[in-house]
Every structure is written in C-alpha cells, then in structure tokens.
Coordinates of C-alpha atoms in Angstrom, one line a residue:
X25 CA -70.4 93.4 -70.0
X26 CA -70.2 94.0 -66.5
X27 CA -71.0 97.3 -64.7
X28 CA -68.9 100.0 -65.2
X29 CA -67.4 103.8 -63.2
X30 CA -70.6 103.0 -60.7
X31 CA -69.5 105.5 -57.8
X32 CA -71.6 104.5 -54.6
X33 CA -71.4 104.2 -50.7
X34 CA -71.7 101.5 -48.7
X35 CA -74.7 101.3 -45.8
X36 CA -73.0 101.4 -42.6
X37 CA -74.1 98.3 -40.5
X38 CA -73.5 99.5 -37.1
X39 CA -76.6 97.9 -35.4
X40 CA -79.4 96.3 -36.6
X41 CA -81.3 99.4 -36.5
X42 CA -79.5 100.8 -39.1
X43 CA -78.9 97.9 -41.1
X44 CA -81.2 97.5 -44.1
X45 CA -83.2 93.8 -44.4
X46 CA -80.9 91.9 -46.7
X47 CA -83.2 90.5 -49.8
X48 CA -84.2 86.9 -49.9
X49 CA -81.2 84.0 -51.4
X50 CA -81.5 84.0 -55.3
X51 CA -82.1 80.1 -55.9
X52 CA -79.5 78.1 -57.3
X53 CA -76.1 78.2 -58.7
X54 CA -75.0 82.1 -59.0
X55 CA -72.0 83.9 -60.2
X56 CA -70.8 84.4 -56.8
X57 CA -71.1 80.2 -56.4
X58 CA -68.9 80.3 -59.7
X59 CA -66.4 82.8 -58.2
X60 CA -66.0 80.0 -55.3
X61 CA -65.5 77.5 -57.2
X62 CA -62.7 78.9 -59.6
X63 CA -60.7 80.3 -56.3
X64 CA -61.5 76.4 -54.9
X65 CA -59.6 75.1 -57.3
X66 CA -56.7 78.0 -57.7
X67 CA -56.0 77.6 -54.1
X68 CA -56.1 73.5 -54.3
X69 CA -52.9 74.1 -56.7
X70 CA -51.0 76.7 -55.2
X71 CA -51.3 75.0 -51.8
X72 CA -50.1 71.5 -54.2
X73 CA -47.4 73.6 -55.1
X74 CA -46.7 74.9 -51.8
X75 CA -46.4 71.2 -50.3
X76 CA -45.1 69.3 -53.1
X77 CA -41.4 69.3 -51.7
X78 CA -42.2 68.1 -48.1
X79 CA -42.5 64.1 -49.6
X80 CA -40.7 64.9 -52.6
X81 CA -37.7 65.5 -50.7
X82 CA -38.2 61.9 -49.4
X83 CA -37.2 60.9 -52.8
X84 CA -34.6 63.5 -53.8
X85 CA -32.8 62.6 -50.9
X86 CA -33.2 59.0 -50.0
X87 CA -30.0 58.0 -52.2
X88 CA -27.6 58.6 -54.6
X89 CA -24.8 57.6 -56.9
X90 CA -22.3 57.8 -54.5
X91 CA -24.7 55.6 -51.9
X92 CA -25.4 53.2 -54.8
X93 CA -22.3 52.8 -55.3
X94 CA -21.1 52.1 -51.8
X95 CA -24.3 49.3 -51.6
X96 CA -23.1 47.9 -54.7
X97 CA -19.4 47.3 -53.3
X98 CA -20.3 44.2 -51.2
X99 CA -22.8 42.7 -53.8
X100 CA -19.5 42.9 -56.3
X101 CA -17.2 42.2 -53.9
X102 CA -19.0 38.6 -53.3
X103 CA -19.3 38.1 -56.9
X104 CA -15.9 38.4 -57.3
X105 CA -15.1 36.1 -54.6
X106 CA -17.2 33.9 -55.6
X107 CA -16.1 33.7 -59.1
X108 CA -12.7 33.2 -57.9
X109 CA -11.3 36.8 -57.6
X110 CA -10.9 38.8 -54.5
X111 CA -11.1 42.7 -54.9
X112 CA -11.5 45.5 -52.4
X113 CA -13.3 48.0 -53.9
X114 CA -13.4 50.5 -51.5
X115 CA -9.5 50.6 -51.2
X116 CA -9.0 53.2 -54.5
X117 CA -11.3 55.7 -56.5
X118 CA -10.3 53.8 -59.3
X119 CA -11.8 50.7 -57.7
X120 CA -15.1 52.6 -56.9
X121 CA -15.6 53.6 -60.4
X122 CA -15.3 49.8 -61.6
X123 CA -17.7 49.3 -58.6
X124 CA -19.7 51.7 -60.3
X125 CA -19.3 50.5 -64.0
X126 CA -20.1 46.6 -62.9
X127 CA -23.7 48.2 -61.1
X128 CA -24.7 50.3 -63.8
X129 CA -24.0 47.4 -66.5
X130 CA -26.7 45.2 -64.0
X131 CA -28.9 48.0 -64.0
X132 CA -32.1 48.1 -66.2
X133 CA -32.2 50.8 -68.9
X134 CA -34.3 53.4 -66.6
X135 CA -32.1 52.6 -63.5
X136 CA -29.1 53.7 -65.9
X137 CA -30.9 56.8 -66.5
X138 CA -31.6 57.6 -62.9
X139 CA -27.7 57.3 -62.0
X140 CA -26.9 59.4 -65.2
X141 CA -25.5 62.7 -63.8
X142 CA -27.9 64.7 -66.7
X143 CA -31.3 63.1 -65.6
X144 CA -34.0 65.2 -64.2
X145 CA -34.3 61.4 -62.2
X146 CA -31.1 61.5 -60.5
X147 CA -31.0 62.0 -56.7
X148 CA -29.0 64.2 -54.4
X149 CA -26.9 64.0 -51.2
X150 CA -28.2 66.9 -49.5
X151 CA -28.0 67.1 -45.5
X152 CA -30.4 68.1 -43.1
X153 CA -29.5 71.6 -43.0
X154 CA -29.5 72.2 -46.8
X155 CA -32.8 70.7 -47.4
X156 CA -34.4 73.0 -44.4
X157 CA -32.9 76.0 -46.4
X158 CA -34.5 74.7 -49.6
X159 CA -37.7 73.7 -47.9
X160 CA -38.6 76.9 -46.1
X161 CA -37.0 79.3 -48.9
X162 CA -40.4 79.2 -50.7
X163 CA -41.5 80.9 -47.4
X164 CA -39.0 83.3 -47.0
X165 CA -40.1 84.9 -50.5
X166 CA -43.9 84.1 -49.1
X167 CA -43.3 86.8 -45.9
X168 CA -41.2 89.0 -47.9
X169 CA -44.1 89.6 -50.2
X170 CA -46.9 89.3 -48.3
X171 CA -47.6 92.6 -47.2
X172 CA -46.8 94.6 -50.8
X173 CA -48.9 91.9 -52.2
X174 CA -52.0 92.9 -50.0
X175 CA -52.0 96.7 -50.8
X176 CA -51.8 95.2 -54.6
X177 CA -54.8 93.5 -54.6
X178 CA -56.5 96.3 -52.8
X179 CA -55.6 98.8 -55.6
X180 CA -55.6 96.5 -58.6
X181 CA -58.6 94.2 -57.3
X182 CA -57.6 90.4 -56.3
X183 CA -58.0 89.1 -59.9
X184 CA -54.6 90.0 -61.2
X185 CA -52.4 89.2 -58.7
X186 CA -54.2 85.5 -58.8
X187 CA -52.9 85.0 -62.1
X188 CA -49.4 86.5 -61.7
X189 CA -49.1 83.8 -59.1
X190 CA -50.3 81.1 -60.9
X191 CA -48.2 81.7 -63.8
X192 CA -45.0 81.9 -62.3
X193 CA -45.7 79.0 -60.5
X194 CA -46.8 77.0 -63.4
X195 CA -43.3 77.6 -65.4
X196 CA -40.9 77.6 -62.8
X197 CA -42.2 73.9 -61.2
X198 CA -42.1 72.6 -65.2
X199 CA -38.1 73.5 -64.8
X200 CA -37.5 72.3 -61.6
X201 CA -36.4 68.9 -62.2
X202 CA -33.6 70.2 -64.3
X203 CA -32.1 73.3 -62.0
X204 CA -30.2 71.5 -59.5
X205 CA -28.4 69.5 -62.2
X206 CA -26.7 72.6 -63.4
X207 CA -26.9 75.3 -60.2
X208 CA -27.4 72.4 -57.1
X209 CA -29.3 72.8 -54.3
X210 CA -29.0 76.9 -54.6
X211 CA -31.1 76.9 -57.8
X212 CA -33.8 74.8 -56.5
X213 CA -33.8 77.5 -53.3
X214 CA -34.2 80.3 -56.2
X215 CA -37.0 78.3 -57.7
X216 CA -39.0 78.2 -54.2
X217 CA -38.6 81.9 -53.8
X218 CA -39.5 82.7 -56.5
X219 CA -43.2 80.7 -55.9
X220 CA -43.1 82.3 -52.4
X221 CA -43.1 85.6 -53.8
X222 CA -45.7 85.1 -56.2
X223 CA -47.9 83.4 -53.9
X224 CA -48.0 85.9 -51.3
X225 CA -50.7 87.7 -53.5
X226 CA -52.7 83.9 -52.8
X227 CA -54.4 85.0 -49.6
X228 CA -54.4 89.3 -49.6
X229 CA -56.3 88.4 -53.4
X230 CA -58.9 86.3 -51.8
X231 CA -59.7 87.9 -49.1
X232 CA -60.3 91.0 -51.6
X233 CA -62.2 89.5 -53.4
X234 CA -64.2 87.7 -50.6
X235 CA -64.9 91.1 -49.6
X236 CA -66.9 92.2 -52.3
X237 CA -68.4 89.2 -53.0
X238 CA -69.6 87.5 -50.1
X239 CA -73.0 88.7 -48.3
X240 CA -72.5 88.4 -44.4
X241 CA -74.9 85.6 -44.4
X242 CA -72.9 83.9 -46.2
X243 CA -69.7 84.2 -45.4
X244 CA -68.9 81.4 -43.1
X245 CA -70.1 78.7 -45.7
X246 CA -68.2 81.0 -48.9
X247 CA -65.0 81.5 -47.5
X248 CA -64.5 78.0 -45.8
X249 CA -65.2 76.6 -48.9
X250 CA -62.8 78.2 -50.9
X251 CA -60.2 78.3 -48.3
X252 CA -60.8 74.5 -47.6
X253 CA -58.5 74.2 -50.8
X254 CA -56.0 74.5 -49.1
X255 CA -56.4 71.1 -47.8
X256 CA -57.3 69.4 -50.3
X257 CA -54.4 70.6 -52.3
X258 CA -52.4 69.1 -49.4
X259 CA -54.0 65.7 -49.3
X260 CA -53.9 65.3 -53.1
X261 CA -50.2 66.4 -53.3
X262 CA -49.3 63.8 -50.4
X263 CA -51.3 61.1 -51.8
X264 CA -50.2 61.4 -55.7
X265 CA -46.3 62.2 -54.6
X266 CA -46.4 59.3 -52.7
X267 CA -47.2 56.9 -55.3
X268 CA -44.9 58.9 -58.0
X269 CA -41.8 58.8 -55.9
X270 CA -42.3 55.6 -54.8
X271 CA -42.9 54.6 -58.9
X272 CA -39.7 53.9 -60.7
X273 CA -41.3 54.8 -64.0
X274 CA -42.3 58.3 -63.3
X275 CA -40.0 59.2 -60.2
X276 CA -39.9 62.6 -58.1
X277 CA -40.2 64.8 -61.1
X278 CA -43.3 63.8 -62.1
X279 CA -44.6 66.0 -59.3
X280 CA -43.3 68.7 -60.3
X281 CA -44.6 68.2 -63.9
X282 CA -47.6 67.5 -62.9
X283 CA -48.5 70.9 -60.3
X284 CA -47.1 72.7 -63.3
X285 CA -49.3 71.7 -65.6
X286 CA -52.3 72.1 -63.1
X287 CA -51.1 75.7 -62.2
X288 CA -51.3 76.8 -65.8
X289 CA -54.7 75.0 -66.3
X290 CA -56.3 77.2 -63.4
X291 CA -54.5 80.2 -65.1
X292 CA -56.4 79.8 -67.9
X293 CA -59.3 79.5 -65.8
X294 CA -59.1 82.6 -63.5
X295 CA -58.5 84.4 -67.1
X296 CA -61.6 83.1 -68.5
X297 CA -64.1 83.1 -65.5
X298 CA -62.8 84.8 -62.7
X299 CA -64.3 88.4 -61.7
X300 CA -62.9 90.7 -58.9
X301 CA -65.9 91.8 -58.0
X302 CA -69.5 91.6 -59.0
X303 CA -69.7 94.7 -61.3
X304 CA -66.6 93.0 -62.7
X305 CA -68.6 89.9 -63.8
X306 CA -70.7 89.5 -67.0
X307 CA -73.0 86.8 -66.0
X308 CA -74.4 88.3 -62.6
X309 CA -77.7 88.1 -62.4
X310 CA -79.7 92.0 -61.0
X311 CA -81.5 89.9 -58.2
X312 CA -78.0 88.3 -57.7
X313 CA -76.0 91.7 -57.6
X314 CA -78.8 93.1 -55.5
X315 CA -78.5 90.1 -52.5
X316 CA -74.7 90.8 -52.6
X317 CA -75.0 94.1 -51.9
X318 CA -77.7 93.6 -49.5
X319 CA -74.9 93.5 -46.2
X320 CA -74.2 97.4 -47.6
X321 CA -70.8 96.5 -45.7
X322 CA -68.5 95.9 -49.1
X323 CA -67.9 99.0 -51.3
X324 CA -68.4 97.5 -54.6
X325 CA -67.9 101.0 -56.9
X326 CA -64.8 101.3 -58.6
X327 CA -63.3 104.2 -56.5
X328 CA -60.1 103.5 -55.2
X329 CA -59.1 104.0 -51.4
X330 CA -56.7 105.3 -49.2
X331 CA -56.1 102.7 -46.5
X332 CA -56.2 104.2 -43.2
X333 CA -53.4 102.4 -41.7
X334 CA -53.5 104.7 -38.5
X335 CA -56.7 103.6 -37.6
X336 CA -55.8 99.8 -38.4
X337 CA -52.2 100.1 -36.2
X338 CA -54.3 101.4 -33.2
X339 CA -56.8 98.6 -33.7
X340 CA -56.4 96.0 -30.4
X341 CA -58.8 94.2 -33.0
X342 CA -56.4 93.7 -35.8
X343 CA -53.7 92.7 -33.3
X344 CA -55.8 90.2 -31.4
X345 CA -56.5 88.3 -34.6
X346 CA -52.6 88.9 -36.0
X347 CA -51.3 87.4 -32.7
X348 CA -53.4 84.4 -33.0
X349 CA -53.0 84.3 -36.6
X350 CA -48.5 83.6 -36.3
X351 CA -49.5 81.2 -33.5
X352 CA -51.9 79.6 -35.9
X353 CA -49.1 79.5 -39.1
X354 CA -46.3 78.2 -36.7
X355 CA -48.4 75.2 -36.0
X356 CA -49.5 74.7 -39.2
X357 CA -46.1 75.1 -41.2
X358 CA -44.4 72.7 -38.8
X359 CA -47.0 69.7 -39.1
X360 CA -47.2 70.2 -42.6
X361 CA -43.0 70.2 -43.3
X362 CA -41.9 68.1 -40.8
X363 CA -45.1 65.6 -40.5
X364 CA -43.6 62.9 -43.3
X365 CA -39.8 63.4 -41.9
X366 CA -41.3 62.5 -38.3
X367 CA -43.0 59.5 -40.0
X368 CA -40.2 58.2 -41.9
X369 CA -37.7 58.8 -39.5
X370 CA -39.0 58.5 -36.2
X371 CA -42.2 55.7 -37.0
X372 CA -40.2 54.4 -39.7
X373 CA -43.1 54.5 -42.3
X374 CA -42.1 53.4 -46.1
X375 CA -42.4 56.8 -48.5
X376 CA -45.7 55.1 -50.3
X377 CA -48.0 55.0 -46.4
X378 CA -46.1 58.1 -45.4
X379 CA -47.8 60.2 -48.5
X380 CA -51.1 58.3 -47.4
X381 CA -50.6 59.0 -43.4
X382 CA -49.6 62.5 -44.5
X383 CA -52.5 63.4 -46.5
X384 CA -55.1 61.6 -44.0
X385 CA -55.3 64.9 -41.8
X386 CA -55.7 67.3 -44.2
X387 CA -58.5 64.8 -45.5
X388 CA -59.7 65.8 -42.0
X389 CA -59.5 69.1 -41.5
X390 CA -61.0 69.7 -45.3
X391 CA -63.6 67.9 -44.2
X392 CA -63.7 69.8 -40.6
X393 CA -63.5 73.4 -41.9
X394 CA -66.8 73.0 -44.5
X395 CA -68.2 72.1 -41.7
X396 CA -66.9 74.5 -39.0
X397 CA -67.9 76.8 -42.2
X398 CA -71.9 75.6 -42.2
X399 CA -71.9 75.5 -38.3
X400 CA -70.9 79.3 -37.7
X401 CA -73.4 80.0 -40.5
X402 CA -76.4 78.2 -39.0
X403 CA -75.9 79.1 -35.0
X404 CA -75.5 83.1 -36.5
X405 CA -78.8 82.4 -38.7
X406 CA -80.8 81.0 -35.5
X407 CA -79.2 83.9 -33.1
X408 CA -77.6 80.9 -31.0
X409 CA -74.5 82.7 -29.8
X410 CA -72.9 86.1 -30.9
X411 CA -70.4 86.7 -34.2
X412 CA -67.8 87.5 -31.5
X413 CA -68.4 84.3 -29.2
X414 CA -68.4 82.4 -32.5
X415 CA -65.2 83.8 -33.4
X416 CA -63.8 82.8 -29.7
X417 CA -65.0 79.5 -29.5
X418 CA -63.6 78.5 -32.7
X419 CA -60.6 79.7 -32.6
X420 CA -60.3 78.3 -29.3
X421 CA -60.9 74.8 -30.8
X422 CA -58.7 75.3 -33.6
X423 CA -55.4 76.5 -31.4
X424 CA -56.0 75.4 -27.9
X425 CA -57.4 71.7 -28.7
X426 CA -55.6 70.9 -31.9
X427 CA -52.1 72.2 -29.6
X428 CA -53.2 69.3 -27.1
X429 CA -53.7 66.3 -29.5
X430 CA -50.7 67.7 -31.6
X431 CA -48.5 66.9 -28.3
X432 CA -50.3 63.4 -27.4
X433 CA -49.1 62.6 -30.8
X434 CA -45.6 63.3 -30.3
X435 CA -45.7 60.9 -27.4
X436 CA -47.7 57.5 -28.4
X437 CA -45.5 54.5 -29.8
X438 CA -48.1 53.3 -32.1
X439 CA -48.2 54.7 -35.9
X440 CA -51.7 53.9 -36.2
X441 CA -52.7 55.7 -33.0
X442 CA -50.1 58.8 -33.6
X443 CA -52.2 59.1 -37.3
X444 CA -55.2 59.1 -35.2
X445 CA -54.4 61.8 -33.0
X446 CA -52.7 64.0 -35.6
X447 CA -55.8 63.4 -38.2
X448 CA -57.8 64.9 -34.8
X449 CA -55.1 67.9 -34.2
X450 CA -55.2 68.9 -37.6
X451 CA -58.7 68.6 -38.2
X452 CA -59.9 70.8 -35.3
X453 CA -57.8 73.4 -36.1
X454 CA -59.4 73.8 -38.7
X455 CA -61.7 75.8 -36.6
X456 CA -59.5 78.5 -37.0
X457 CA -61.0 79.2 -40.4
X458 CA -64.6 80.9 -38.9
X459 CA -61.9 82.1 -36.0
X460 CA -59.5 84.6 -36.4
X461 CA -58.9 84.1 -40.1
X462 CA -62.5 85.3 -41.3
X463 CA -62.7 87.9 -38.7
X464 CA -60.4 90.0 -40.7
X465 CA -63.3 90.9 -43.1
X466 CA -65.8 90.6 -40.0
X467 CA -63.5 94.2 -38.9
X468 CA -63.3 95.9 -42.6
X469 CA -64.0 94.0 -46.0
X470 CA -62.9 97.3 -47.8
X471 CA -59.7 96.6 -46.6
X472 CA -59.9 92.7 -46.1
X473 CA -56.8 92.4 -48.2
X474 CA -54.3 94.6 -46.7
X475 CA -55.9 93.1 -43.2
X476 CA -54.6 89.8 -44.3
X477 CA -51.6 91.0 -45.9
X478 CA -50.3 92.3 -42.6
X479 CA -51.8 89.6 -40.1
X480 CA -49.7 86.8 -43.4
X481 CA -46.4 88.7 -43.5
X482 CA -45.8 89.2 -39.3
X483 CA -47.5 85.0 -39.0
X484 CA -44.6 83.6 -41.8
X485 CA -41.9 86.3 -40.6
X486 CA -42.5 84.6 -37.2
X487 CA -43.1 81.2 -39.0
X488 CA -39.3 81.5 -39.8
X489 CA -38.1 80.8 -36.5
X490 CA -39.2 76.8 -37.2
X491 CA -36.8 75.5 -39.1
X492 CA -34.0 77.4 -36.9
X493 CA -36.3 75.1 -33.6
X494 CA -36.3 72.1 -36.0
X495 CA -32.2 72.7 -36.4
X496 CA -31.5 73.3 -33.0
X497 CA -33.7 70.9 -31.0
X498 CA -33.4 67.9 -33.4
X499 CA -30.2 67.3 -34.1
X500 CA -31.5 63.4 -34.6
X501 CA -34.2 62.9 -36.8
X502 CA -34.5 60.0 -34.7
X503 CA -34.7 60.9 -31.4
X504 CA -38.3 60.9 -30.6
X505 CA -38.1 63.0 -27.0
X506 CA -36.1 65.7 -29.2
X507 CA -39.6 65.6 -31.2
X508 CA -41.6 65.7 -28.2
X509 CA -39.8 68.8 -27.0
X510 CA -40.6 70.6 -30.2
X511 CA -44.1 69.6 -30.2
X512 CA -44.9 71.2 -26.8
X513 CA -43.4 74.4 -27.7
X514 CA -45.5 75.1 -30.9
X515 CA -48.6 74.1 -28.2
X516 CA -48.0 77.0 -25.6
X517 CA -47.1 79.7 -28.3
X518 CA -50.8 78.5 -29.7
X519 CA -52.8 78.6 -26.5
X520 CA -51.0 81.7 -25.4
X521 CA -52.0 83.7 -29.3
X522 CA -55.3 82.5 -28.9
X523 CA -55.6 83.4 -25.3
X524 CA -55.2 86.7 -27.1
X525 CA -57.6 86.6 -29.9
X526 CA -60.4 85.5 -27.0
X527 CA -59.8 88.7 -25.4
X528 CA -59.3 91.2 -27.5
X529 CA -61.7 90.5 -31.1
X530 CA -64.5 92.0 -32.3
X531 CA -66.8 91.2 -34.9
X532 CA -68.7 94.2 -35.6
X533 CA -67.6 96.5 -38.8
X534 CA -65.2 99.3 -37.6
X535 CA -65.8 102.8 -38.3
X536 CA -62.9 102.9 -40.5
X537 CA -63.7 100.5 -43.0
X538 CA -65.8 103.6 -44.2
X539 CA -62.7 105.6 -44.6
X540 CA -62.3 107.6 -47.5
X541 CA -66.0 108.2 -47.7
X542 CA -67.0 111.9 -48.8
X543 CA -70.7 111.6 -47.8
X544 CA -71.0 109.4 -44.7
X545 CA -74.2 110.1 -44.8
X546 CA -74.9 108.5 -47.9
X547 CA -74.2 105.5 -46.2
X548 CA -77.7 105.5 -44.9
X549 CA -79.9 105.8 -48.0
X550 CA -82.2 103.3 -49.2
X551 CA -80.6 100.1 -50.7
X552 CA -83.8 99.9 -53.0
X553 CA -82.7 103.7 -54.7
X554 CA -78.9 102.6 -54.8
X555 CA -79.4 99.2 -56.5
X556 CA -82.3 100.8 -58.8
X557 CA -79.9 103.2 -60.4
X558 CA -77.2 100.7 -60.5
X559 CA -79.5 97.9 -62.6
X560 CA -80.3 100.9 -64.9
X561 CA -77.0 101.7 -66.2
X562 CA -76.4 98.6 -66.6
X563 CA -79.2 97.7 -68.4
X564 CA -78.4 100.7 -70.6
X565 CA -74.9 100.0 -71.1
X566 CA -76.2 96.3 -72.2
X567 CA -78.9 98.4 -74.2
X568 CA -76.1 100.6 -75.6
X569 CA -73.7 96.8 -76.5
X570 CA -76.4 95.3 -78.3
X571 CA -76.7 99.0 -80.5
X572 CA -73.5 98.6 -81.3
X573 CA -73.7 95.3 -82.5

C-alpha cells in the first residue's frame, strides 16, 4: 500500500544555503530504477509506433496491381509471340484484365493473395502528396493534443494518461492493415490521428512523473535513460520493418501487427508496475522515499495545484527553452520522415539497407544521449561548470553541430559517407536531451508537465510547416540540390532557436514552482521532521493493512 492524503510542502532550493544536504544514494536497484525502466520500454513502443510508417510506406507504395500488371504486359506479350500469337495488351481494358488473369495464374499462392483486392498484403498507388498527408496526420492529432494532455497529467498524475495512450495505440495499429481496403488512404489518416492524439499525453506524463520521482542528482542519468527510448524504438522499428517488408511471407502488415501487440504488452505493464509518484508505489523503500525527497524541489503530497500560467507566460525562461525546443522537433521530424525516402530515392538504397542505414543513427544518438545523460551528471557532481552552462553547451552541440553535419550530408555522393555524417548529426543532437528538454523541470518540476505540454504543442504546431517545405521544395524526390536546399533551411532555424536557449535559460527553480503554497514558510523546515512523520503513517497505515488481514 503506498502512502496516502500526505499534505506537505516542498523545501525551497534557492541557494545552497537554504538547501537541505540530500541523504546518501540507497544501494542498488530501487523503485525509482523500476519506474525507469517500465517508462524505457513504454516510450521504445510508442516511438515504434510513431515511426513505423516512414519504411512501411516503402512497401505500401512501391507497387501495385495496376503496376503489376503493366510489368507483366511485355513478359506476356513475348510469350505470346513467341508461342506464335501476337497480342497487344495494352490496346483494351479487356486485354489488360487477360494480362492480369495470365500473371496471377504464374503467380505463387501468396503472390495471389497479395494482388487480391481483400488482402491486408495488397499495395497501394498513393502519390507523394497523399502519403505526406497520411504520414504527418499522426502529428497533427500529436500538436492538437499536446497541451490539454499536459494539464491532464498534471491533475490526474502521469500514470493514466500513459495507458490511455498505449491502449489506443495498441488496437488501432492491430486494424490498420485492413482500413484502407475499405475507407483508402483517408482511413489510414484517421488511424494516425487517432495515435497522435493519444500520444500527446507520452511526453507531458513523463515529465510529471520525472518530477516527482527523480532527485536532482540524478536527473541527468534518469531522464536520458528513459527518454533514450525514443531511439531505440526508432532503430528497432527501422531494422525489423526493413526485413518484414522486404519478406514476402510476412509483408508490410506484419509491422503493424507486431507494434500492436507490443503496445498492449507495455499496457499491461504500466498497469501492473507503474506508480505516479513515490507515495503512489507499494514497494518503495523509507530510505528510498527519503533520498527522493531529499532535493525538497518536487511536491510529492497529494494536493492538487493551480498552475500559474501568468507567471509561466512572463517567463523569458520558458520561452528560451520553447524556442529551441520547435527548432529542435523540426530537425528531428524531418530526418526521421524523410531520411529512408532520401535514401531510396536519391542514394538509391534497396528497402532491406535502407531500414538498416535508417536505424544506424538512432543507434547513435541512443547511445549518445546515455551518455550526454552520465556526462551532465558527473561535471554537476564534481562542480566542473554550472547547471546553466551545462544546459548551454549541450544544447549547443545538439542544434548547432548536428545542423552542420545534417547539411554535409545532403551534399556528399557517397552512401556510406552520407550514413556517416547523418549517424554523427543525429547522434550529437542528442545533446539536446540534458539541454533544453530537461531544463523544463530544472525551472519547475511541479509543473514539469504542463512545461512540456506547451514547449510540445507550439514545437509540432511549428513542426507542421515540414511536409508543406518537403511539398514545395521537392517536387523530385530525385533531385538531390532540391534536398540540399531543404537541408540548410532546417540548419539556420536550429542555430538561430538555440542561439536563443544560450541566452535566455536558467537552471535555478523559479519562485513559482512554489505556487499554490499556503505556508511558504513551511518550505524551510527540517527534511528529517517532514520525512519522520511521513514514514510513520505509513508504517501505521501498513500496521493498520496487516489488522485487517
């Protein structure tokens, strides 16, 4: 049973003078190490989700019956000729359906089910415009709901909305494969709003949830590692829809099976395990509970709070790190949506290396962003440079050096060195991570999810304007300057946002994050009294459990 109506102020950690001394690490693997590890592995398959359609469009796309049939005209045509008969089918419809007939009869039993006009297998002639509309409708619904879902998580806790998401995500990729045989392309665009709205809650919950969990010492190393999911979501979705498109026994729906069926596992999951807090969670440990509360930053009682939205409108803090954070998503959405259309098209790699090229930066930057994560940690630990400069240098390394590799890549002729310089682009900006995207609970971590609700929507209402670039500027998927054009725009709006972020952040706690409080100066009393009182009920309430039993 976890603790219960516990009404108490945080310590306001203006200074170190203030600031009580935080009690020593509890040794090995906590509840808070569990918390991780369960929002790890949510985010690895919402972000699976999230990405699945980039390569499996590949295969949707890449041909139909209408294509195999116009393939199969000359193969027929010579075999009539050649068996003394001369037809033209390409002259009549009625000729192209016997064109048709004649392939399908050749065809092995599964390639007869792919050209059936009923198969989940079958493949559609969608152009470049309709499959940017069905590609970037999962993010309309994603800004739509991004803020609402932030100011949910802050009154319901971050736990809910997690499995909401997962849910809904879960079912509506098992039914994929059949909606666009019965509503086309417009009820696949449903189905990706629908994920997009449900995943807005993805971030806003985590950061919430980060907030009460995560001491300050500990934060870097925490919230890297559960946000590094996002990666590795991405490099296991391109790597394992690479080799199921490319597979004529499983095919393109496969991947949407599959992300289903992972999306309800980690529902079951977050039910099971998963704790919105530490007085939430059963198996917390008192020296645990009193470590986390240690930082006296995080309000961990059960009161609910107004958000003081004046304060955070006002803030040149916030709007340093929202700036930097659209400059970040525009970067991000384009490489990771119009990276394998780049390969195929403009490199001309095969779908099975493109899912493998695809996923090798994200191998990268997973790799890049534990590590950015353990860095911050250890130059904050050994007073090496300030929480602020930390922030600023990397960010600046995650916008301003990933923006220059990202437009060397658009420019070498090689494939092997453009994967090289886009695994380097995406892996530094990974930086970003201990940058502006963790200085959102640096400024408040009472309000860390309606922070990143607001800073989410404004990045993917601005992240819109990419697929209208992408439409405009390449008109030839092609046309490799048209690319190159493209690539140096998303560069200068990232070194311009972070230009921002460098001079406007702050890393210290904001008065505000304290709003609400009836007895400010009941921040100040003794962590020791606080926690004391706190381990008593609930040892009583365990005391009262076991009674009862």
């Amino acid at each position: 049973m976890g603790v219960e109506n516990v009404d108490y102020h945080s310590i306001a950690e203006k200074n170190s003078k203030d600031s009580q001394p935080t009690p020593a690490a509890p040794k090995g693997f906590g509840a808070r190490h569990v918390q991780a590890l369960i929002l790890f592995i949510s985010i690895t398959g919402m972000f699976s989700m999230r990405a699945q359609l980039s390569v499996t469009m590949v295969a949707m796309t890449s041909s139909n019956i209408s294509d195999a049939i116009d393939l199969c005209n000359d193969v027929d045509k010579e075999n009539y000729v050649n068996n003394g008969s001369s037809v033209d089918h390409n002259k009549t419809e009625d000729n192209k359906t016997t064109a048709k007939e004649l392939y399908i009869g050749n065809c092995t039993d599964h390639q007869k089910t792919i050209l059936s006009t009923w198969s989940p297998y079958r493949t559609y002639k969608w152009n470049k415009s309709t499959q940017e509309m069905i590609l970037f409708s999962f993010f309309v619904g994603y800004t739509s709901m991004t803020f609402p879902m932030g100011i949910i998580a802050q009154k319901y806790g971050g736990k809910l909305p997690i499995l909401v998401a997962l849910a809904v995500n879960g079912v509506v990729s098992l039914l994929t494969p059949w909606i666009p045989i019965f509503t086309g392309w417009i009820g696949v665009c449903v189905c990706r709003l629908l994920q997009g709205l449900t995943q807005a809650a993805l971030f806003p919950s985590i950061h919430t949830i980060l907030g009460k969990w995560a001491p300050i010492c500990e934060r870097g190393r925490l919230s890297t590692y559960i946000y590094s999911g996002s990666q590795f979501g991405t490099i296991l979705i391109f790597q394992v829809s690479g080799v199921l498109a490319g597979n004529p026994t499983f095919g393109w729906p496969s991947i949407f099976w599959l992300c289903g069926c992972v999306s309800l596992c980690c529902f079951c999951l977050v039910a099971w395990l998963g704790a919105a807090s530490p007085q939430d969670c059963a198996s917390i440990s008192s020296e645990e509970l009193l470590y986390i509360m240690g930082d006296g930053i995080a309000d961990l009682s059960s009161k609910k709070r107004k958000t003081p939205w004046k304060q955070i409108l006002a803030s040149t803090a916030v709007w340093g790190s929202v700036v930097s954070h659209i400059g970040s998503a525009m970067g991000y959405i384009l490489v990771l949506v119009q990276t394998p259309t780049y390969m195929s098209k403009v490199l001309n790699v095969d779908i099975k290396r493109n899912g493998l090229y695809s996923s090798l930066p994200y191998l990268a930057m997973y790799v890049m962003t534990l590590f950015f994560g353990w860095l911050s940690d250890m130059i904050r630990a050994k007073n090496i440079m300030s929480i602020r400069n930390i922030r600023r240098t990397a960010n600046t390394i995650g916008m301003v050096v990933s923006g220059v590799f990202l437009v060397v890549f658009g420019f070498v002729q090689s494939t092997g060195l453009a994967v090289v310089m886009l695994i380097i682009s995406v892996g530094l900006h990974s930086g970003v991570h201990v940058g502006f995207h963790i200085n959102q609970i640096d400024l408040a971590p009472n309000y860390a999810g309606p922070l990143m609700g607001m800073g989410n929507m404004m990045a993917n209402l601005m992240s819109l304007l990419v697929p209208v670039m992408v439409t405009n500027i390449i008109q030839d998927d092609t046309n490799q300057r048209r690319w190159q054009i493209l690539f140096i725009i998303i560069a200068v709006i990232q070194i311009v946002s972070n230009l921002l972020f460098v001079i406007f952040v702050k890393a210290e706690v904001q008065d505000w994050n304290y709003y609400g409080d009836d007895d400010i100066d009941a921040e100040k009393h003794p962590l020791k009294e606080r926690s004391t009182s706190l381990f008593e009920e609930k040892d009583t309430s365990n005391g009262k459990a076991k009674n009862e039993s």
